[in-house]
XYZ file of C-alpha atoms in Angstrom:
658
model
C -102.154 88.502 -121.148
C -105.292 89.240 -123.138
C -106.301 86.931 -125.893
C -106.452 89.834 -128.364
C -102.705 90.247 -128.580
C -102.387 86.832 -130.299
C -103.403 86.713 -133.925
C -102.167 83.390 -135.291
C -104.140 80.208 -135.662
C -102.673 79.112 -132.302
C -103.889 82.121 -130.303
C -106.101 80.001 -128.035
C -103.348 77.437 -127.411
C -100.803 80.152 -126.570
C -103.206 81.746 -124.138
C -103.973 78.386 -122.510
C -100.274 77.526 -122.153
C -99.545 80.806 -120.385
C -102.555 80.339 -118.104
C -101.392 76.800 -117.283
C -97.857 77.893 -116.436
C -99.091 80.704 -114.210
C -101.501 78.368 -112.477
C -98.474 76.216 -111.641
C -96.789 79.174 -109.935
C -94.563 80.514 -112.745
C -94.637 84.223 -113.556
C -94.071 83.475 -117.251
C -93.673 87.131 -118.180
C -90.539 86.831 -120.317
C -91.810 83.618 -121.906
C -95.097 85.330 -122.759
C -93.111 87.920 -124.699
C -91.309 85.150 -126.583
C -94.638 83.481 -127.361
C -95.891 86.799 -128.748
C -92.932 86.796 -131.155
C -93.667 83.168 -132.085
C -97.270 84.198 -132.747
C -96.050 86.968 -135.067
C -93.674 84.506 -136.777
C -96.539 82.081 -137.444
C -98.650 84.875 -138.916
C -95.800 85.991 -141.177
C -95.546 82.444 -142.529
C -99.275 82.355 -143.271
C -99.890 79.252 -141.234
C -103.436 78.099 -141.878
C -103.339 74.566 -140.422
C -102.855 73.657 -136.798
C -99.630 71.849 -137.398
C -95.985 72.854 -136.919
C -93.609 71.144 -139.318
C -89.910 70.485 -138.968
C -89.159 72.986 -141.713
C -91.034 75.720 -139.878
C -89.250 74.891 -136.624
C -85.863 74.926 -138.320
C -86.625 78.345 -139.752
C -87.472 79.666 -136.285
C -84.404 78.084 -134.679
C -81.976 79.545 -137.229
C -79.531 81.973 -135.640
C -80.033 85.671 -136.396
C -76.970 87.659 -137.326
C -77.515 90.149 -134.537
C -78.227 87.798 -131.626
C -76.035 85.989 -129.156
C -75.988 82.249 -128.597
C -77.833 82.823 -125.324
C -80.685 84.664 -127.016
C -80.945 81.989 -129.682
C -81.069 79.230 -127.083
C -83.796 81.130 -125.213
C -85.956 81.430 -128.355
C -85.560 77.724 -129.120
C -86.375 76.761 -125.529
C -89.727 78.566 -125.586
C -90.599 77.012 -128.963
C -89.673 73.579 -127.583
C -92.026 74.054 -124.625
C -94.815 75.266 -126.897
C -94.460 72.349 -129.333
C -94.336 69.836 -126.507
C -97.559 71.360 -125.133
C -99.221 71.054 -128.552
C -98.275 67.388 -128.717
C -99.712 66.829 -125.246
C -103.109 68.179 -126.336
C -103.115 66.186 -129.574
C -101.857 68.750 -132.106
C -98.960 67.514 -134.293
C -95.849 69.627 -133.808
C -92.174 68.975 -134.382
C -90.222 69.408 -131.119
C -86.816 71.070 -131.603
C -84.131 68.819 -130.103
C -81.642 69.979 -127.516
C -78.111 70.777 -128.552
C -78.952 72.912 -131.594
C -76.925 75.839 -130.334
C -73.229 75.573 -129.690
C -72.386 75.207 -126.048
C -71.365 78.439 -124.348
C -68.112 78.472 -122.477
C -68.726 78.963 -118.789
C -67.696 82.269 -117.303
C -64.661 81.827 -115.076
C -65.898 83.230 -111.800
C -63.702 85.828 -110.147
C -63.043 84.896 -106.532
C -62.178 88.077 -104.660
C -59.089 87.949 -102.476
C -59.210 89.231 -98.907
C -57.176 92.253 -100.017
C -59.601 93.021 -102.865
C -62.580 92.748 -100.533
C -60.959 95.106 -98.044
C -60.134 97.649 -100.750
C -63.607 97.401 -102.248
C -65.432 98.001 -98.969
C -63.070 100.858 -98.119
C -64.210 102.464 -101.379
C -67.875 101.741 -100.577
C -67.544 103.393 -97.172
C -66.401 106.596 -98.905
C -69.676 106.861 -100.844
C -71.220 110.293 -101.040
C -74.885 111.064 -101.457
C -76.277 113.276 -104.218
C -79.289 115.194 -102.806
C -81.363 115.170 -105.966
C -80.645 111.825 -107.639
C -79.128 109.606 -104.879
C -79.939 111.113 -101.467
C -79.414 107.842 -99.552
C -76.309 106.448 -101.309
C -73.851 107.077 -98.462
C -76.158 105.301 -96.003
C -77.454 102.487 -98.206
C -74.451 101.269 -100.200
C -72.178 100.162 -97.277
C -74.999 98.054 -95.828
C -76.235 96.801 -99.187
C -72.924 95.479 -100.493
C -71.905 93.927 -97.158
C -75.167 91.995 -96.933
C -74.781 91.040 -100.596
C -71.401 89.463 -99.865
C -72.074 87.864 -96.471
C -75.482 86.364 -97.345
C -74.896 84.981 -100.835
C -78.099 86.695 -102.060
C -78.623 87.643 -105.686
C -78.576 91.364 -106.496
C -82.266 91.707 -107.315
C -83.305 89.581 -104.346
C -81.712 92.124 -102.050
C -82.493 95.366 -103.870
C -86.212 94.463 -104.116
C -86.502 93.500 -100.446
C -89.227 95.423 -98.654
C -89.296 96.530 -95.026
C -91.802 93.806 -94.157
C -89.411 91.189 -95.568
C -86.763 91.948 -92.934
C -87.231 90.296 -89.552
C -85.182 92.574 -87.311
C -85.856 90.473 -84.221
C -84.899 87.050 -85.589
C -82.230 88.385 -87.951
C -83.215 87.152 -91.403
C -84.604 88.356 -94.746
C -87.467 86.608 -96.502
C -86.923 86.312 -100.254
C -90.271 86.085 -102.066
C -89.693 86.565 -105.775
C -86.553 84.456 -106.044
C -85.249 82.541 -109.010
C -87.305 79.367 -109.545
C -90.186 81.192 -107.807
C -89.378 79.775 -104.403
C -89.578 81.567 -101.091
C -86.679 81.176 -98.666
C -85.215 82.717 -95.515
C -81.697 84.134 -95.537
C -79.959 84.699 -92.172
C -78.115 87.999 -91.756
C -75.104 88.554 -89.533
C -76.144 90.219 -86.213
C -73.790 93.188 -86.739
C -75.268 93.837 -90.171
C -78.776 93.446 -88.807
C -77.918 96.204 -86.305
C -76.855 98.353 -89.259
C -80.209 97.596 -90.911
C -82.009 98.813 -87.798
C -80.001 102.049 -87.875
C -80.748 102.481 -91.580
C -84.472 101.985 -91.000
C -84.522 104.597 -88.250
C -82.646 107.034 -90.479
C -84.381 106.820 -93.875
C -87.661 105.010 -93.135
C -89.127 107.117 -90.355
C -92.424 107.561 -92.176
C -92.265 104.576 -94.538
C -94.877 101.839 -94.671
C -93.948 98.158 -94.436
C -94.441 97.818 -98.195
C -91.679 100.335 -98.925
C -88.482 99.075 -100.573
C -85.808 98.928 -97.869
C -82.842 99.932 -100.074
C -84.324 103.010 -101.739
C -82.939 105.095 -104.565
C -85.604 107.717 -103.990
C -88.680 107.591 -101.718
C -90.979 104.890 -103.069
C -88.454 103.699 -105.678
C -86.041 100.782 -105.355
C -82.493 100.918 -106.661
C -82.371 99.942 -110.308
C -79.941 97.356 -111.649
C -78.309 100.118 -113.662
C -77.776 102.214 -110.555
C -76.267 99.273 -108.647
C -73.915 98.318 -111.505
C -72.850 101.918 -112.078
C -71.848 102.305 -108.427
C -70.205 98.874 -108.431
C -67.924 99.822 -111.330
C -67.027 103.073 -109.582
C -66.052 101.219 -106.397
C -63.950 98.737 -108.394
C -62.040 101.584 -110.011
C -61.476 103.328 -106.682
C -60.272 100.033 -105.158
C -57.776 99.506 -107.965
C -59.455 96.295 -109.193
C -59.230 96.073 -112.965
C -62.347 95.260 -114.955
C -61.889 93.304 -118.173
C -65.302 93.954 -119.628
C -66.589 90.558 -118.504
C -65.629 90.655 -114.892
C -65.303 90.873 -111.982
C -69.086 90.976 -111.648
C -71.361 91.742 -108.733
C -72.506 88.116 -108.893
C -68.956 87.094 -108.086
C -69.607 88.205 -104.499
C -71.995 85.264 -104.310
C -69.337 82.936 -105.760
C -66.718 84.248 -103.350
C -69.027 83.857 -100.379
C -69.739 80.211 -101.256
C -66.111 79.323 -101.906
C -64.953 80.886 -98.637
C -67.779 79.178 -96.748
C -66.863 75.757 -98.179
C -63.218 76.390 -97.355
C -64.176 77.258 -93.772
C -66.283 74.102 -93.397
C -63.531 71.959 -94.866
C -60.894 73.467 -92.572
C -63.166 72.820 -89.593
C -63.563 69.160 -90.593
C -67.286 69.505 -91.341
C -69.043 66.760 -93.308
C -69.680 68.384 -96.697
C -72.308 65.747 -97.529
C -74.387 67.102 -94.657
C -73.591 70.796 -95.173
C -73.909 71.161 -98.932
C -77.729 70.660 -98.924
C -77.862 73.498 -96.363
C -75.954 75.723 -98.792
C -78.297 74.688 -101.612
C -81.332 75.747 -99.582
C -79.721 78.979 -98.443
C -78.782 79.968 -101.994
C -82.177 79.007 -103.417
C -80.826 76.563 -105.978
C -83.237 74.360 -107.898
C -80.788 71.522 -108.431
C -77.803 70.133 -106.626
C -75.599 70.646 -109.712
C -75.883 74.414 -109.260
C -74.535 74.166 -105.728
C -71.965 71.536 -106.670
C -70.379 74.071 -109.023
C -68.860 75.726 -105.961
C -67.100 72.492 -105.059
C -65.105 72.806 -108.253
C -64.361 76.489 -107.663
C -63.198 75.754 -104.126
C -61.039 72.818 -105.208
C -59.411 74.959 -107.918
C -58.872 77.933 -105.621
C -57.567 75.943 -102.674
C -55.810 72.801 -103.936
C -54.845 71.748 -100.427
C -58.459 70.833 -99.596
C -59.138 69.089 -102.917
C -58.222 65.716 -101.419
C -60.767 66.146 -98.631
C -63.475 67.017 -101.108
C -62.606 64.001 -103.208
C -63.444 61.818 -100.208
C -67.029 63.125 -100.108
C -67.708 63.998 -103.755
C -65.255 62.051 -105.966
C -67.526 61.834 -108.997
C -68.638 65.430 -108.791
C -65.100 66.718 -108.609
C -63.927 64.519 -111.491
C -66.813 64.584 -113.902
C -70.045 66.243 -112.963
C -68.963 69.779 -112.122
C -69.135 70.842 -115.750
C -72.764 71.862 -115.071
C -74.011 70.142 -118.189
C -77.246 71.828 -119.177
C -78.196 68.878 -121.344
C -78.705 66.521 -118.418
C -81.527 64.062 -118.983
C -84.577 63.839 -116.737
C -83.104 60.619 -115.327
C -79.885 62.433 -114.325
C -81.887 65.245 -112.733
C -83.989 62.735 -110.816
C -80.873 60.961 -109.513
C -79.548 64.290 -108.260
C -82.795 65.241 -106.531
C -83.153 61.758 -105.082
C -79.696 61.728 -103.469
C -79.408 65.355 -102.393
C -82.934 66.369 -101.466
C -85.415 63.506 -101.149
C -83.330 61.044 -99.110
C -81.670 63.480 -96.656
C -84.551 65.928 -96.159
C -87.809 64.073 -96.835
C -86.821 60.581 -95.693
C -84.126 61.713 -93.212
C -81.821 58.891 -94.243
C -78.331 58.697 -92.806
C -75.233 59.617 -94.761
C -74.198 55.969 -95.022
C -77.585 54.904 -96.396
C -77.471 57.699 -98.963
C -73.969 56.622 -100.001
C -75.217 53.042 -100.365
C -78.081 54.188 -102.611
C -75.632 56.315 -104.584
C -73.398 53.284 -105.148
C -76.404 51.301 -106.400
C -77.204 53.966 -108.985
C -73.535 54.095 -110.019
C -73.611 50.326 -110.514
C -76.778 50.663 -112.580
C -75.119 53.264 -114.826
C -72.096 50.995 -115.166
C -74.432 48.183 -116.221
C -75.994 50.451 -118.861
C -72.581 51.363 -120.214
C -71.028 47.888 -120.222
C -73.986 45.688 -121.078
C -76.332 47.990 -122.972
C -73.772 50.351 -124.487
C -75.958 53.205 -123.306
C -74.459 56.477 -122.122
C -75.987 58.101 -119.020
C -76.410 61.248 -121.126
C -78.864 59.407 -123.388
C -80.838 57.513 -120.746
C -84.269 58.872 -119.778
C -86.703 57.970 -117.031
C -89.061 56.522 -119.647
C -86.360 53.889 -120.283
C -86.249 52.854 -116.609
C -88.413 49.720 -116.888
C -89.065 46.536 -114.945
C -87.336 44.287 -117.476
C -84.191 46.411 -117.403
C -83.999 46.388 -113.593
C -84.422 42.601 -113.481
C -81.662 42.245 -116.079
C -79.426 44.502 -113.980
C -79.992 42.354 -110.874
C -79.113 39.204 -112.827
C -75.950 40.895 -114.107
C -75.081 41.914 -110.559
C -75.547 38.376 -109.205
C -73.574 36.909 -112.129
C -70.675 39.109 -111.047
C -70.459 37.394 -107.680
C -73.039 39.209 -105.543
C -75.215 37.228 -103.155
C -78.998 37.317 -102.872
C -78.914 39.633 -99.847
C -76.681 42.142 -101.611
C -78.894 42.014 -104.717
C -81.980 42.632 -102.565
C -80.299 45.694 -101.082
C -79.660 47.040 -104.594
C -83.267 46.325 -105.515
C -84.511 48.206 -102.448
C -82.513 51.267 -103.523
C -83.876 51.160 -107.080
C -87.447 50.699 -105.816
C -87.027 53.715 -103.546
C -85.778 55.683 -106.552
C -88.776 54.484 -108.561
C -91.155 55.674 -105.819
C -89.509 59.091 -105.894
C -89.654 59.267 -109.701
C -93.394 58.637 -109.566
C -93.814 61.764 -107.462
C -91.888 63.857 -109.971
C -93.176 62.298 -113.225
C -96.788 61.265 -112.857
C -96.971 60.501 -116.577
C -94.668 57.478 -116.059
C -96.419 56.134 -112.971
C -97.566 52.897 -114.661
C -94.121 51.589 -115.797
C -92.515 52.854 -112.604
C -95.110 50.996 -110.547
C -93.981 47.833 -112.305
C -90.452 48.514 -111.065
C -91.681 49.118 -107.523
C -93.559 45.816 -107.682
C -90.464 43.646 -108.256
C -90.253 41.118 -105.447
C -87.033 40.448 -103.638
C -85.684 36.912 -103.707
C -85.749 34.994 -100.453
C -82.348 34.325 -98.994
C -81.391 31.728 -96.460
C -81.504 33.073 -92.890
C -78.195 34.741 -92.114
C -76.323 33.253 -89.232
C -75.738 35.733 -86.417
C -72.065 35.784 -85.533
C -71.109 36.764 -82.006
C -68.457 36.290 -79.357
C -68.930 34.542 -76.055
C -68.743 36.541 -72.845
C -65.221 35.225 -72.242
C -64.053 36.060 -75.768
C -65.525 39.552 -75.616
C -63.929 40.173 -72.229
C -60.557 39.051 -73.573
C -60.840 41.398 -76.558
C -62.021 44.460 -74.620
C -59.292 44.116 -71.997
C -56.497 43.703 -74.547
C -55.487 47.406 -74.872
C -52.870 48.722 -72.427
C -54.531 51.530 -70.461
C -51.195 52.915 -69.304
C -50.793 54.759 -72.621
C -53.006 57.401 -74.203
C -53.567 55.273 -77.309
C -54.323 52.129 -75.331
C -56.733 53.979 -73.038
C -58.564 55.418 -76.057
C -58.788 51.958 -77.631
C -60.181 50.517 -74.385
C -62.894 53.191 -74.352
C -63.782 52.456 -77.992
C -64.091 48.696 -77.524
C -65.943 49.011 -74.224
C -68.500 51.529 -75.494
C -68.987 49.605 -78.714
C -70.038 46.557 -76.702
C -71.670 48.034 -73.604
C -73.902 50.524 -75.448
C -74.794 48.096 -78.248
C -74.316 50.959 -80.687
C -73.672 50.838 -84.392
C -70.168 51.833 -85.387
C -71.318 55.125 -86.953
C -73.286 55.925 -83.795
C -70.067 55.537 -81.822
C -68.219 57.866 -84.197
C -70.949 60.506 -83.780
C -70.966 60.595 -79.952
C -70.126 64.057 -78.617
C -69.055 65.072 -75.116
C -72.553 66.478 -74.523
C -74.053 63.039 -75.285
C -72.361 61.547 -72.195
C -74.181 61.763 -68.848
C -72.251 60.453 -65.834
C -74.844 60.990 -63.088
C -76.228 58.419 -60.672
C -77.407 56.465 -63.709
C -74.802 56.806 -66.474
C -76.192 57.111 -70.001
C -75.042 57.860 -73.521
C -77.206 59.447 -76.203
C -76.859 57.819 -79.628
C -77.744 59.392 -82.962
C -79.331 56.444 -84.782
C -80.869 55.747 -88.170
C -83.439 58.176 -89.516
C -82.007 61.063 -87.446
C -83.541 59.525 -84.338
C -81.921 59.735 -80.939
C -82.046 57.128 -78.201
C -80.504 57.114 -74.765
C -79.031 53.878 -73.388
C -77.782 53.027 -69.918
C -74.134 52.000 -69.596
C -72.505 49.991 -66.832
C -70.877 51.729 -63.875
C -67.476 50.344 -64.884
C -67.909 51.797 -68.394
C -68.963 55.150 -66.940
C -65.881 55.241 -64.708
C -63.658 54.384 -67.673
C -65.150 57.208 -69.778
C -64.888 59.653 -66.863
C -61.177 58.876 -66.399
C -60.605 59.186 -70.138
C -62.225 62.641 -70.224
C -60.365 63.945 -67.188
C -56.956 62.583 -68.255
C -56.969 63.131 -72.012
C -59.951 65.293 -73.041
C -60.193 67.879 -70.248
C -59.912 70.687 -72.811
C -62.858 69.423 -74.866
C -66.237 71.202 -75.032
C -69.722 69.729 -75.379
C -69.851 69.870 -79.167
C -66.524 68.057 -79.574
C -66.561 64.392 -80.511
C -65.818 61.931 -77.717
C -63.484 59.761 -79.786
C -60.890 61.349 -82.038
C -57.991 59.920 -83.992
C -54.348 60.796 -83.487
C -54.835 63.895 -85.636
C -57.547 65.112 -83.238
C -60.249 64.643 -85.871
C -63.439 62.614 -85.627
C -62.680 58.912 -85.849
C -64.266 56.988 -88.704
C -65.480 53.430 -89.330
C -62.246 52.359 -90.991
C -60.244 53.552 -88.004
C -62.325 51.488 -85.569
C -62.139 48.432 -87.845
C -58.342 48.762 -87.863
C -58.250 48.922 -84.054
C -60.392 45.784 -83.683
C -58.297 43.825 -86.174
C -55.117 44.874 -84.397
C -56.176 43.304 -81.086
C -57.845 40.262 -82.675
C -54.596 39.442 -84.466
C -52.678 39.791 -81.185
C -55.046 37.417 -79.386
C -54.922 34.847 -82.207
C -51.138 34.655 -81.918
C -51.696 33.213 -78.433
C -55.054 31.470 -79.053
C -55.669 30.100 -82.545
C -59.265 29.157 -81.633
C -60.272 32.801 -81.278
C -62.510 33.902 -84.202
C -60.476 35.374 -87.033
C -63.074 37.643 -88.631
C -64.377 40.003 -85.956
C -66.163 43.030 -87.410
C -67.547 46.129 -85.704
C -71.158 44.951 -85.846
C -70.247 41.728 -84.043
C -69.986 43.768 -80.822
C -73.645 44.722 -81.238
C -74.607 41.108 -82.023
C -72.717 39.874 -78.980
C -74.370 42.395 -76.666
C -77.848 41.401 -77.900
C -77.127 37.666 -77.494
C -75.667 38.123 -74.010
C -78.705 40.168 -72.953
C -81.002 37.466 -74.298
C -79.066 34.736 -72.489
C -79.375 36.788 -69.291
C -83.180 36.628 -69.592
C -83.762 40.279 -70.511
C -87.116 40.968 -72.184
C -86.995 41.091 -75.987
C -88.942 44.399 -76.029
C -86.280 46.079 -73.924
C -83.568 44.660 -76.192
C -85.423 46.124 -79.190
C -85.502 49.590 -77.599
C -81.896 49.253 -76.437
C -80.707 48.479 -79.964
C -82.932 51.130 -81.544
C -84.827 48.766 -83.834
C -87.894 50.210 -85.538
C -89.615 46.812 -85.707
C -89.340 43.976 -83.197
C -89.091 41.531 -86.108
C -85.541 42.814 -86.597
C -84.713 41.958 -83.006
C -86.222 38.483 -83.359
C -83.185 37.385 -85.378
C -81.380 37.059 -82.048
C -84.213 34.975 -80.602
C -84.016 32.636 -83.587
C -80.253 32.402 -83.166
C -80.700 31.634 -79.478
C -83.291 28.968 -80.296
C -80.904 27.364 -82.788
C -78.241 27.202 -80.110
C -80.688 25.568 -77.686
C -81.807 23.112 -80.369
C -78.205 22.170 -81.052
C -77.729 21.546 -77.349
C -80.830 19.330 -77.191
C -79.693 17.337 -80.214
C -76.290 16.899 -78.675
C -77.866 15.391 -75.555
C -80.421 13.224 -77.368
C -78.109 10.283 -78.207
C -77.109 10.048 -74.586
C -80.751 9.572 -73.615
C -81.881 7.213 -76.367
C -78.862 4.969 -76.136
C -79.648 4.132 -72.504
C -83.006 2.654 -73.408
C -83.701 -0.710 -75.113
C -86.418 -0.338 -77.738
C -87.722 -3.793 -78.965
C -87.908 -4.751 -82.631
C -91.690 -5.190 -83.126
C -91.209 -7.008 -86.422
C -89.655 -9.985 -84.637
C -92.758 -10.610 -82.474
C -94.786 -13.040 -84.659
C -97.687 -13.359 -82.172
C -98.167 -9.593 -82.133
C -98.136 -9.445 -85.908
C -100.766 -12.186 -86.187
C -102.943 -10.319 -83.739
C -102.645 -7.044 -85.649
C -103.452 -8.761 -88.953
C -106.609 -10.292 -87.457
C -107.957 -6.801 -86.818
C -108.341 -5.999 -90.532
């Protein structure tokens, strides 16, 4: 925009704000128009001083009789940004608060049924071209609407796609001018990509790569009006009633997402892992936008609601309202858990859940101890003193030092992330990151002896399917030294039963390691696969529960407890509390006792740092020290040490030396 179009006293500031926003990658075209109207408003009010008062802001924010709530909210939003910018550069300006406009009721998305989709596309396939105004309609519309539904793309993202944006070889469309100004790649079904190739050969024989792919006329893309006009015609022909508000074209996107989530849920996919993929594919800025489809899916298909509750309990219960008044702290928490940790730090699902629980505890602390609602807590309030107070509250509620340190680590990681997003708060956030963890007493490593481990592993009856499966679980858990989640994640393809049998484990940080297993373990796994899993393919999980779904940590813990309790009925000296990780501890200790090099043990266990592995060396040294101390009395008691104080001649001699 040229400076000349602004005439108020703030013309330079308006121009600078627009330039700044565009330098940051925003188009800022619509906002520039709103700023032009603000400029006119300031001129009409004869503003002669570079200052925006509350009264002037209130006058601007007042609802016009002719405008909708949405338009009013848009006007206020631009004024809020402008006033905040003025404050940042030292010009006093009242910033309009959020919540001035009444909250709009969310549109109830129309989820098309399979019958409606079939009827709609039957109508689309009957499209007829009009030589003068729509010469390509019969060819374009069937491809356009099918891609629109099966890709989840927005209408304008697809209609403005150019020939060069479509990768016919790899089968995807590059979206450049997407919402939030982010570029992304959208995969297209191979059959539809074949239709795109046919369409290109038919209507783009002489077109350049810059030509719009879905043309209305040569050199002209389809307009939104043209798309909506045809859409309404197809609805009518399909017998789908239109209420004036919906169904909308955008509901194809909603339907696609709901059906995709239903498919993943029915297939037993981990929604925690798959939802970020959907977020990226749809081009959402925040996780809350994607999470909206969780609610739609749960409402549409109640039978899978329980499964979703297992992965996203809070989202399903509370957070799917898509509250537009979320604070910057709430937005940061969302980005931290759904983007930063899984994609930038590659943390495991369990680690992310642990960090999530820490933040939930922190919010509980704010509510119970500080009487502060999460909706009124901002990142500027996240200070060192508050975190320290939270840790004290946590310890006062029965948590140990180690558990408190784990909570602190999560909050420090969140602080580090917040510094990347809000540079203006780097100083107070650095103070949070600098909180030192309290030293805890060295944790005793608990493990079973070779005899105890052998007794436990051989407890299951291999003559039954269940017993054989339990034997495989206990054996692999010990022999591979894996973490319990690593065992759950083993697929058929991860097992190699060649001359040297190995199993590939998916460890922390999305890192794989391959460990050698004993011949006896390999034979056991081979028999298990041939007898009970012969139908399985490479991508199937090795261990499944009785419902033929992937076994989880709780299931393995139940199995261990079952056999421990059975052993203790015969032998009361057997350890009572045997947890999954004790198998890993026992394997490490037995390897160390066998004289295996500590470096190999580190690699075998998948430790990032050898200092983690050294805990077993220290435990082994403590055992040796206990043995030495146990033998010491036997040695010293056999010797007769004289009492030097009773030798008077010796004492006189020593005194004479002074």
